[in-house]
PDB file of C-alpha atoms and ligand atoms in Angstrom:
ATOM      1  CA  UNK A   3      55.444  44.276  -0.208  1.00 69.00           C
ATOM      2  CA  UNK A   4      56.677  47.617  -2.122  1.00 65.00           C
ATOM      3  CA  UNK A   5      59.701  49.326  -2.281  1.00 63.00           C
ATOM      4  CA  UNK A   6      60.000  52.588  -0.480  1.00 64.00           C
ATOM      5  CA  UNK A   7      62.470  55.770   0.248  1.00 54.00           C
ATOM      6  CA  UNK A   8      62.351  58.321   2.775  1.00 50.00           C
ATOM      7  CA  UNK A   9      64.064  61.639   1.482  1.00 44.00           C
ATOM      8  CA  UNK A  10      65.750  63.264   4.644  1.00 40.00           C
ATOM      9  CA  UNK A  11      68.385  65.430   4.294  1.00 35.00           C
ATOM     10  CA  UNK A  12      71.622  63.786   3.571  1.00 35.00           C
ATOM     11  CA  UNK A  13      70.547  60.638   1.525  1.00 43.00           C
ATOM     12  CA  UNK A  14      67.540  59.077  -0.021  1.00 53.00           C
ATOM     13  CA  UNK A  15      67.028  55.898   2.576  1.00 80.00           C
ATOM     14  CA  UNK A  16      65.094  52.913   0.614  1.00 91.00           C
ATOM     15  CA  UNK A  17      64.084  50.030   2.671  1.00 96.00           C
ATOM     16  CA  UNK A  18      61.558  47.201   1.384  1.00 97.00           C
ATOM     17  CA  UNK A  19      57.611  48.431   3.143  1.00 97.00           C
ATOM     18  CA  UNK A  20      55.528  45.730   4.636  1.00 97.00           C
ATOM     19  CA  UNK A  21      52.159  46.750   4.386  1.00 97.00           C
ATOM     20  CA  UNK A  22      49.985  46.789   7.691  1.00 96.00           C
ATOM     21  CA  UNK A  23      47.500  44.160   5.750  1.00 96.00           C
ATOM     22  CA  UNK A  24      50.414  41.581   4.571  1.00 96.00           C
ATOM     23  CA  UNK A  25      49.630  38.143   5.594  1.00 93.00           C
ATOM     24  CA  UNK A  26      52.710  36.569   5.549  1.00 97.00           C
ATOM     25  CA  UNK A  27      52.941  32.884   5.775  1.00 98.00           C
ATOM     26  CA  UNK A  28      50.947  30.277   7.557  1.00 98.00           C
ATOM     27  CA  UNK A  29      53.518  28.483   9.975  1.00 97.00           C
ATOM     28  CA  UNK A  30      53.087  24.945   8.538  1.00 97.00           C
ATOM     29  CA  UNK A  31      54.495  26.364   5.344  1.00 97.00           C
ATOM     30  CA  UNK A  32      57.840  26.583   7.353  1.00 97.00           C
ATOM     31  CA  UNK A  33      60.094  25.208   9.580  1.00 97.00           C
ATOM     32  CA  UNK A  34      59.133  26.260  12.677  1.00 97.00           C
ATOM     33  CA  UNK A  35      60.704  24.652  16.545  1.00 97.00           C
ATOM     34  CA  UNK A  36      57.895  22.407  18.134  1.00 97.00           C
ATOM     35  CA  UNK A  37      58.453  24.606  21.293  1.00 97.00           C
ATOM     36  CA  UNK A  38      56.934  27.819  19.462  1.00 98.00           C
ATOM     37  CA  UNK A  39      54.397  26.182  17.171  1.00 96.00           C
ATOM     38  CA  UNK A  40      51.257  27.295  19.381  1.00 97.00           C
ATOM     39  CA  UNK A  41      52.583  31.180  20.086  1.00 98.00           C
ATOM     40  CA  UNK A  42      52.966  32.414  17.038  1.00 98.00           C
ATOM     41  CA  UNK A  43      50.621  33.939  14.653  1.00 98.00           C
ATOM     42  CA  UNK A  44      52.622  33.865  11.319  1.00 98.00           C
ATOM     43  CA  UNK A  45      55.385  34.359   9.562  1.00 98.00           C
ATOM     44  CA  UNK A  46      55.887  37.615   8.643  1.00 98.00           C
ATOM     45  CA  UNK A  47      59.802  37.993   7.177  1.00 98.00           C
ATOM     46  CA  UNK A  48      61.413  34.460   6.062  1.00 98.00           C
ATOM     47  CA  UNK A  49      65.306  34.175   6.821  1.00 98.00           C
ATOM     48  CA  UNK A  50      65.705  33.512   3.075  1.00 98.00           C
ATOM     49  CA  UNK A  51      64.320  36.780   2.384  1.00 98.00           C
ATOM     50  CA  UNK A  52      66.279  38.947   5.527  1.00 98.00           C
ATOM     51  CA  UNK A  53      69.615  37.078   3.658  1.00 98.00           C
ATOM     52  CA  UNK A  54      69.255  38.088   0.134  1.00 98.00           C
ATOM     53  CA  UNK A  55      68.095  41.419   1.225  1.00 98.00           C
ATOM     54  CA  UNK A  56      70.804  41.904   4.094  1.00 98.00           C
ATOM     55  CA  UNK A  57      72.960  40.930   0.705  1.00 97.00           C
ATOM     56  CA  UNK A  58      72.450  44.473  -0.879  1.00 97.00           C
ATOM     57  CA  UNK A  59      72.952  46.407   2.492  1.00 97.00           C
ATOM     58  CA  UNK A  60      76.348  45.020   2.680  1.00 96.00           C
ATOM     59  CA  UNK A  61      76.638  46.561  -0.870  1.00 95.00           C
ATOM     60  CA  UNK A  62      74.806  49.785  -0.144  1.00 95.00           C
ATOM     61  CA  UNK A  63      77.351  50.240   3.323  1.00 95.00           C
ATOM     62  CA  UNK A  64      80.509  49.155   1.451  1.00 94.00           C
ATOM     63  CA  UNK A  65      79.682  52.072  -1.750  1.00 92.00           C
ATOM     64  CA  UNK A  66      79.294  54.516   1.280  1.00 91.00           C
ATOM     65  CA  UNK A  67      82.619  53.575   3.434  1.00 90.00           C
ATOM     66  CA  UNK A  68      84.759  53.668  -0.158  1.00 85.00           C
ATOM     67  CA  UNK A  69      87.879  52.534   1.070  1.00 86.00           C
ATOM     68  CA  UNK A  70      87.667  54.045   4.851  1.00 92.00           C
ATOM     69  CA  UNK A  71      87.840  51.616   7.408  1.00 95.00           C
ATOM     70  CA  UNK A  72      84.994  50.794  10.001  1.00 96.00           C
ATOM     71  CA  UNK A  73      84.359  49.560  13.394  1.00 96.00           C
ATOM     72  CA  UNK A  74      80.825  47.529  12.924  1.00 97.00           C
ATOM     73  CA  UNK A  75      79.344  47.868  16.539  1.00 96.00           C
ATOM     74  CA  UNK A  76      76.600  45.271  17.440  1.00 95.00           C
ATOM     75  CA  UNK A  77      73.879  46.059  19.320  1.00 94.00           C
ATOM     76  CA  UNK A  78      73.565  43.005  21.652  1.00 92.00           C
ATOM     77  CA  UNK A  79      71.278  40.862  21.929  1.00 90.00           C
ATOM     78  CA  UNK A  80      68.821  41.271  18.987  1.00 91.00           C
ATOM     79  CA  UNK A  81      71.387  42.886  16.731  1.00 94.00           C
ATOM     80  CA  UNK A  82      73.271  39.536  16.926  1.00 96.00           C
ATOM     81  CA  UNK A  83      72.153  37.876  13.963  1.00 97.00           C
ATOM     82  CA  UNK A  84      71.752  40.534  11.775  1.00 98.00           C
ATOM     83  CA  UNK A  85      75.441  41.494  12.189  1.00 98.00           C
ATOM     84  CA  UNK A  86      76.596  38.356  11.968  1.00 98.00           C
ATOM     85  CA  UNK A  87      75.162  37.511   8.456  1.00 98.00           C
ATOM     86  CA  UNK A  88      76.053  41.441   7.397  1.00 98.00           C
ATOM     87  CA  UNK A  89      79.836  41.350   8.230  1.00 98.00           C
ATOM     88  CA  UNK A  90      79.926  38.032   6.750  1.00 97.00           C
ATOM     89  CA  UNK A  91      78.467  39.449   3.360  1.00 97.00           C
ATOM     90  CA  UNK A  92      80.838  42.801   3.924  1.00 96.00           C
ATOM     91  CA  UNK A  93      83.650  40.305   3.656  1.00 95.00           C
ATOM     92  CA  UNK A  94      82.514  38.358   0.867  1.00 96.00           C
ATOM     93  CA  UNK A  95      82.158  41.624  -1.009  1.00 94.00           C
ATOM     94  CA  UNK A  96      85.672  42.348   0.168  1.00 93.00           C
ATOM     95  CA  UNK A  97      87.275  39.117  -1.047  1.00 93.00           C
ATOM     96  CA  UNK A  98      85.755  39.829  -4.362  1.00 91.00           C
ATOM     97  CA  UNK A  99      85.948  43.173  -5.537  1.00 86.00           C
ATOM     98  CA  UNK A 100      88.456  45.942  -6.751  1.00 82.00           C
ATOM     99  CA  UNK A 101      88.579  47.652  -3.343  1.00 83.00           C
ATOM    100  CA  UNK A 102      88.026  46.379  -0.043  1.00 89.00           C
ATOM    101  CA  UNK A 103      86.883  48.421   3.793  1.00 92.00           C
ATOM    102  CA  UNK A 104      89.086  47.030   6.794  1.00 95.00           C
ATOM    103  CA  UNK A 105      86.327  46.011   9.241  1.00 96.00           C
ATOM    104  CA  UNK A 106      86.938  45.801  13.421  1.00 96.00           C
ATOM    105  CA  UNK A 107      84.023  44.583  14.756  1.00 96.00           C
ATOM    106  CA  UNK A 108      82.941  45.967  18.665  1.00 94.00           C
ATOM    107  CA  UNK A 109      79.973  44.946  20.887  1.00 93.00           C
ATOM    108  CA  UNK A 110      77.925  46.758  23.161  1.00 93.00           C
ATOM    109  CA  UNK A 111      74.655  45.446  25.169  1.00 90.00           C
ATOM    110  CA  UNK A 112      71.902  47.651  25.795  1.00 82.00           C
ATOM    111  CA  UNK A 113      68.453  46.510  27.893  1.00 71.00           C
ATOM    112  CA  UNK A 114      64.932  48.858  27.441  1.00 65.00           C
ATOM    113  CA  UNK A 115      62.282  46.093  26.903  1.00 57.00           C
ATOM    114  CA  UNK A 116      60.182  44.590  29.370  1.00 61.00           C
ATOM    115  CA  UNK A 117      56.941  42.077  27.960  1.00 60.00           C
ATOM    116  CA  UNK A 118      55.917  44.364  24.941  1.00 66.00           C
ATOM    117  CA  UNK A 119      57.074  47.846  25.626  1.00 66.00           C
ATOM    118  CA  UNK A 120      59.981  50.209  26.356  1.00 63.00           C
ATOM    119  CA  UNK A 121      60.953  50.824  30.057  1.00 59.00           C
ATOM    120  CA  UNK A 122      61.649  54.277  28.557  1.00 61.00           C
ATOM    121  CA  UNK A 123      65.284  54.113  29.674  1.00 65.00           C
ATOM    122  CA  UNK A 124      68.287  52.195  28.167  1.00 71.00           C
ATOM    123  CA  UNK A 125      70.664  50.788  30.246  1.00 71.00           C
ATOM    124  CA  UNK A 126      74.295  49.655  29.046  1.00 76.00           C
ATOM    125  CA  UNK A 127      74.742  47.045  30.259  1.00 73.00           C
ATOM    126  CA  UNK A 128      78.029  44.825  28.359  1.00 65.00           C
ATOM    127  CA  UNK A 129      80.622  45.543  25.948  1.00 62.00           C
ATOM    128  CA  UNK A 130      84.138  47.530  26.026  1.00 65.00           C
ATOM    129  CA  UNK A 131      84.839  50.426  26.974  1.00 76.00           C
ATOM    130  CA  UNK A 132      82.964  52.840  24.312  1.00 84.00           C
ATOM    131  CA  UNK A 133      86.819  54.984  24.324  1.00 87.00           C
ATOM    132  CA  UNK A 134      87.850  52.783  21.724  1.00 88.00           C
ATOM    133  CA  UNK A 135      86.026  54.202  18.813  1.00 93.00           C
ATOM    134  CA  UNK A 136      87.344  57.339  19.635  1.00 94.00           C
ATOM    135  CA  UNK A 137      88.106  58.905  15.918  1.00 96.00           C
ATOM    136  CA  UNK A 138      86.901  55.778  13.977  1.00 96.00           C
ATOM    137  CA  UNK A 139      84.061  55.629  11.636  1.00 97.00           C
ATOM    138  CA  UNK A 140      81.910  53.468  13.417  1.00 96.00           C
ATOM    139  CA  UNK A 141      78.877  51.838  11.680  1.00 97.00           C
ATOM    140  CA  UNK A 142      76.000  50.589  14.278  1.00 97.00           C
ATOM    141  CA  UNK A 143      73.935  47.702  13.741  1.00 98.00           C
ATOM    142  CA  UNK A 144      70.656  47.497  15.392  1.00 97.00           C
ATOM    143  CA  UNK A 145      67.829  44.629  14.903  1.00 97.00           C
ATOM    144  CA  UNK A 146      64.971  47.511  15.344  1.00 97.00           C
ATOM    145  CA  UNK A 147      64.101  50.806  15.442  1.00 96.00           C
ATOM    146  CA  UNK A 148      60.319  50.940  17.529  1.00 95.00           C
ATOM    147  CA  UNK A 149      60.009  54.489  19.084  1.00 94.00           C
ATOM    148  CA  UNK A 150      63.532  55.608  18.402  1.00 94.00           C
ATOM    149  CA  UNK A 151      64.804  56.448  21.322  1.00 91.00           C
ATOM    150  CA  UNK A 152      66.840  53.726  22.670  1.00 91.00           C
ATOM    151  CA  UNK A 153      69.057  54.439  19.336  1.00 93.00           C
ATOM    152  CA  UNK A 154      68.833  58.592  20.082  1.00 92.00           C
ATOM    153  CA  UNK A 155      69.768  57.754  23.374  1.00 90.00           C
ATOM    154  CA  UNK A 156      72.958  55.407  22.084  1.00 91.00           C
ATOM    155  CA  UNK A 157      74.240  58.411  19.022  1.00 93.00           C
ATOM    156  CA  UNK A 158      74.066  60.846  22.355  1.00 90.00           C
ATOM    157  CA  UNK A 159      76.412  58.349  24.560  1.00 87.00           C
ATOM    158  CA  UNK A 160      78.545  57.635  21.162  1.00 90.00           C
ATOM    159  CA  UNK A 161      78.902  61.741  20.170  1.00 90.00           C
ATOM    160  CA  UNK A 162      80.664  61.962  23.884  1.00 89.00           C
ATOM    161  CA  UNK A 163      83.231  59.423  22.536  1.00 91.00           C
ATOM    162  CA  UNK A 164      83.842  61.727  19.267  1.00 95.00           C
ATOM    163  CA  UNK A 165      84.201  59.161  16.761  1.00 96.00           C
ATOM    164  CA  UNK A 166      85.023  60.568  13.424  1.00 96.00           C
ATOM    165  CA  UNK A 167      81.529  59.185  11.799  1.00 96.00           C
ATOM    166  CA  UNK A 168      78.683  57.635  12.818  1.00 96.00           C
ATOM    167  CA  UNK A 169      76.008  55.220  10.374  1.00 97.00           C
ATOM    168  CA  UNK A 170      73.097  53.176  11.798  1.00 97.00           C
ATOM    169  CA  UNK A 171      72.212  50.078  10.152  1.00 98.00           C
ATOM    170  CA  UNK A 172      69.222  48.432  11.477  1.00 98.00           C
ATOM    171  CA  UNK A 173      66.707  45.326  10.037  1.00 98.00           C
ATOM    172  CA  UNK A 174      63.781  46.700  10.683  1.00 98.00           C
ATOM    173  CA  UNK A 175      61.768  49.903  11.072  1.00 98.00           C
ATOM    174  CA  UNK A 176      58.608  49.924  13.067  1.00 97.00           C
ATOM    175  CA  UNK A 177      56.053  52.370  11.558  1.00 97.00           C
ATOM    176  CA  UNK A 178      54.583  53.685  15.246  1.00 96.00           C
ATOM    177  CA  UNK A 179      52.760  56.427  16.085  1.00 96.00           C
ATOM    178  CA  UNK A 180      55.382  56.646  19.088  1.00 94.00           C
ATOM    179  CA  UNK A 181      57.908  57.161  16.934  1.00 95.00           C
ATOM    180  CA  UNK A 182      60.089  60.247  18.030  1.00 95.00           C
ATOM    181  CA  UNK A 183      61.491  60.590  14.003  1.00 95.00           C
ATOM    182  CA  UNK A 184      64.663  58.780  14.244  1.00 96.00           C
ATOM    183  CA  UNK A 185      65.358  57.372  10.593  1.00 96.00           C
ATOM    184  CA  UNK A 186      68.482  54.700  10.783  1.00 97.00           C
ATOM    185  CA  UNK A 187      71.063  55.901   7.649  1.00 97.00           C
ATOM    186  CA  UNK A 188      70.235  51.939   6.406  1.00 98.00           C
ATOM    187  CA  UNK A 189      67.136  49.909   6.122  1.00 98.00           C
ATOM    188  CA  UNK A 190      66.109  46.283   5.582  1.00 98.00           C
ATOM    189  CA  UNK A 191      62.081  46.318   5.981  1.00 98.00           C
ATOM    190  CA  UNK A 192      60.011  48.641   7.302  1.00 98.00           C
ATOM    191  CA  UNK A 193      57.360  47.084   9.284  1.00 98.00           C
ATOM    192  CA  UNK A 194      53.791  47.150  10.567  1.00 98.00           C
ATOM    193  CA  UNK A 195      53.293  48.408  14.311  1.00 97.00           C
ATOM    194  CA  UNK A 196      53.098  44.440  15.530  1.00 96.00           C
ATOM    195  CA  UNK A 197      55.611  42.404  18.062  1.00 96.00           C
ATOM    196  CA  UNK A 198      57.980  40.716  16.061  1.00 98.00           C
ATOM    197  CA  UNK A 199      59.970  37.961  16.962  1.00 98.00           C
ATOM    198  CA  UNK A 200      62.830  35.215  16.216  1.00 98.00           C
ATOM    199  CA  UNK A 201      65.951  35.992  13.751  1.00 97.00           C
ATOM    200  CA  UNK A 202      67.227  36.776  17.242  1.00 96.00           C
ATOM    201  CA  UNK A 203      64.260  39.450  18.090  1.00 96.00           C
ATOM    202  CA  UNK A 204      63.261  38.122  21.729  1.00 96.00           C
ATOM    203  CA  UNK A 205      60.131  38.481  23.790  1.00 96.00           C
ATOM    204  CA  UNK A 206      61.537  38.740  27.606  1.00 94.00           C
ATOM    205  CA  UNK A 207      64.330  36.345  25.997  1.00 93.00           C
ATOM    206  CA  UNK A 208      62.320  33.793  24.307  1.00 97.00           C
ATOM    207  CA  UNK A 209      62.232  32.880  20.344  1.00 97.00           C
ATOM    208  CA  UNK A 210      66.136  34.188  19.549  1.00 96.00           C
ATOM    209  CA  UNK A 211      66.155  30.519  18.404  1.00 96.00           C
ATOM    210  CA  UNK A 212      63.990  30.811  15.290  1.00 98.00           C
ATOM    211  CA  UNK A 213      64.998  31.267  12.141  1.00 98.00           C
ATOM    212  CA  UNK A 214      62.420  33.559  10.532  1.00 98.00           C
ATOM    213  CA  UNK A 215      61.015  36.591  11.725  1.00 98.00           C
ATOM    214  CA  UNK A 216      57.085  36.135  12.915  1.00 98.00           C
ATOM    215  CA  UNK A 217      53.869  37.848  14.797  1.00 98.00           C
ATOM    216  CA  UNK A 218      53.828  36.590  18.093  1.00 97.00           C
ATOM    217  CA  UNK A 219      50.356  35.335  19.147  1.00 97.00           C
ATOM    218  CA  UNK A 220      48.195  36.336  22.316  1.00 97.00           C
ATOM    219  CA  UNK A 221      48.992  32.667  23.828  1.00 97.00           C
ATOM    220  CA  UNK A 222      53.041  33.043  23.122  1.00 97.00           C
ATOM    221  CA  UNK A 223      52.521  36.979  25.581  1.00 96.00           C
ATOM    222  CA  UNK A 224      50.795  34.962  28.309  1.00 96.00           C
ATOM    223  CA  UNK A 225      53.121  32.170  28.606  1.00 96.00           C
ATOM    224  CA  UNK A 226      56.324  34.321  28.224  1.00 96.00           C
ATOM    225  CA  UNK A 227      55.466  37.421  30.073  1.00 94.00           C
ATOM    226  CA  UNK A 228      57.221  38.746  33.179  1.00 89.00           C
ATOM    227  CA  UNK A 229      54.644  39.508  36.411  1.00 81.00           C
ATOM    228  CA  UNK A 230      55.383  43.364  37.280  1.00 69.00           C
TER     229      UNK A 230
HETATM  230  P1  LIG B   4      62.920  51.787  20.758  1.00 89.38           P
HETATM  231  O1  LIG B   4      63.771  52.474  21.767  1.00 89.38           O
HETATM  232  O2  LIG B   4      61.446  51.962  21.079  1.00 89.38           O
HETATM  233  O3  LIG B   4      63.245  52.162  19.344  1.00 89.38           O
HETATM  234  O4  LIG B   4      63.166  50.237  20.927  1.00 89.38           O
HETATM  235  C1  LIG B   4      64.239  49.580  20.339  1.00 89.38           C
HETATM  236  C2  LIG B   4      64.506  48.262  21.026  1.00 89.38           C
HETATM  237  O5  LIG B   4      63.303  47.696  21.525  1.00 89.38           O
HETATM  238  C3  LIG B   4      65.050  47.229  20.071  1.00 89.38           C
HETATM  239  O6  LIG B   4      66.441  47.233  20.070  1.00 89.38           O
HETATM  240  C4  LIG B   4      64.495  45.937  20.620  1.00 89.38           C
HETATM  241  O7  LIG B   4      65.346  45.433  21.621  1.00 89.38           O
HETATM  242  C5  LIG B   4      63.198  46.321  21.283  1.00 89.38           C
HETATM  243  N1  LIG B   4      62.015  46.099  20.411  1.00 89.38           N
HETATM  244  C6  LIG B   4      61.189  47.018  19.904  1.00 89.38           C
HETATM  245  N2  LIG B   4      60.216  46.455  19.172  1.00 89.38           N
HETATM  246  C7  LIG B   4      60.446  45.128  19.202  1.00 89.38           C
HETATM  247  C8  LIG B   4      59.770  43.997  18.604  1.00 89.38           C
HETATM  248  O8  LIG B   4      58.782  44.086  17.870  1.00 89.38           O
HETATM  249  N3  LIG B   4      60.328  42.794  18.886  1.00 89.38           N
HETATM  250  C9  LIG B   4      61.422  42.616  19.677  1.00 89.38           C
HETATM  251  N4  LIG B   4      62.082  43.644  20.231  1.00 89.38           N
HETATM  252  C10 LIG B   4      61.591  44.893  20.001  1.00 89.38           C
END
């Protein structure tokens, strides 16, 4: 694992870089649910790990915001656990320092994934009415960023709304030759071009319920998959 940054041009973005040859962990070094222990290759991000690093994102966001106030929109479901653990570090910061950010919190469910790849269209399909963040800063948090374009495809929808700013937070960054360029404003890990599950990353809704982030294995497809 290295550090990395990307230089674009508002900010330098730094994320922690998974290498494409990282082994990760065998799965009998961790805790994993009986039900998953013969589809998954490895693990590849522990939760310990997502937590202290989701730790200095809070810190990174609440430096930007100053003392602004936010709406933290979650990108159901895979963004579930991600925001959860990042608002609650937000307001630990908050409790604790000098100068606090007034957080609302908003939801908003969005579907694109079928078995392993995109259906190439996102559909909305929970949450309020979008209205609401009308002239807020509003600061999205995503689990994953594969192609890019179910998160170009949610900053279009959210311009119509005119909030007064816009920030993407999202766990992961999948290096992919698909990628159409989209670079979230924060980082956790940027990782190899591999299907990732648990830490409430799903495979047609399986594996939300395990705690670390891992490779899914060629037996865990089969027995999850959806017939077309
Ligand atoms: P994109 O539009 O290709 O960037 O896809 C983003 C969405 O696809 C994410 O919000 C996830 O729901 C899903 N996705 C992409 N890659 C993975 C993965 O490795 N595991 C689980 N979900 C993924």
């Amino acid at each position: 694992m290295t550090t990395n940054s990307t230089e674009t041009k508002a900010s330098a973005k730094s994320f922690i870089k998974i290498a494409d040859d990282e082994k990760g962990y065998p799965l009998d070094q961790f805790c994993i649910p009986k039900h998953y222990e013969e589809d998954l290759e490895r693990v590849l991000i522990p939760e310990g790990l997502i937590n202290d690093r989701t730790e200095r994102l809070a810190r990174d966001i609440v430096e930007t915001f100053g003392n602004e106030a936010i709406v933290v929109l979650c990108v159901l479901k895979g963004g579930y656990k991600f925001f959860t653990d990042l608002v609650d570090k937000i307001q630990v910061l908050n409790r604790n320092r000098g100068h606090s950010i007034q957080m609302a919190v908003d939801f908003i469910r969005l579907k694109s994934y079928m078995n392993e790849s995109s259906t190439g269209k996102i559909e909305v399909i929970g949450g309020d009415n979008l209205e609401n963040l009308k002239g807020k800063n509003v600061l999205i948090v995503e689990d994953i960023i594969d192609t890019g374009r179910t998160m170009q495809q949610l900053l279009e929808l959210m311009s119509s709304v005119q909030p007064k700013s816009v920030k993407v937070a999202s766990l992961l960054l999948k290096r992919t030759p698909l990628s159409v360029g989209y670079i979230p404003d924060y980082i956790g890990f940027e990782v190899p071009n591999l299907f990732l599950v648990g830490y409430a990353l799903d495979y047609n809704e399986f594996f939300r319920d395990l705690s670390h982030i891992c490779v899914i294995n060629s037996n865990g497809k089969e027995k999850y998959s959806i017939q077309q």
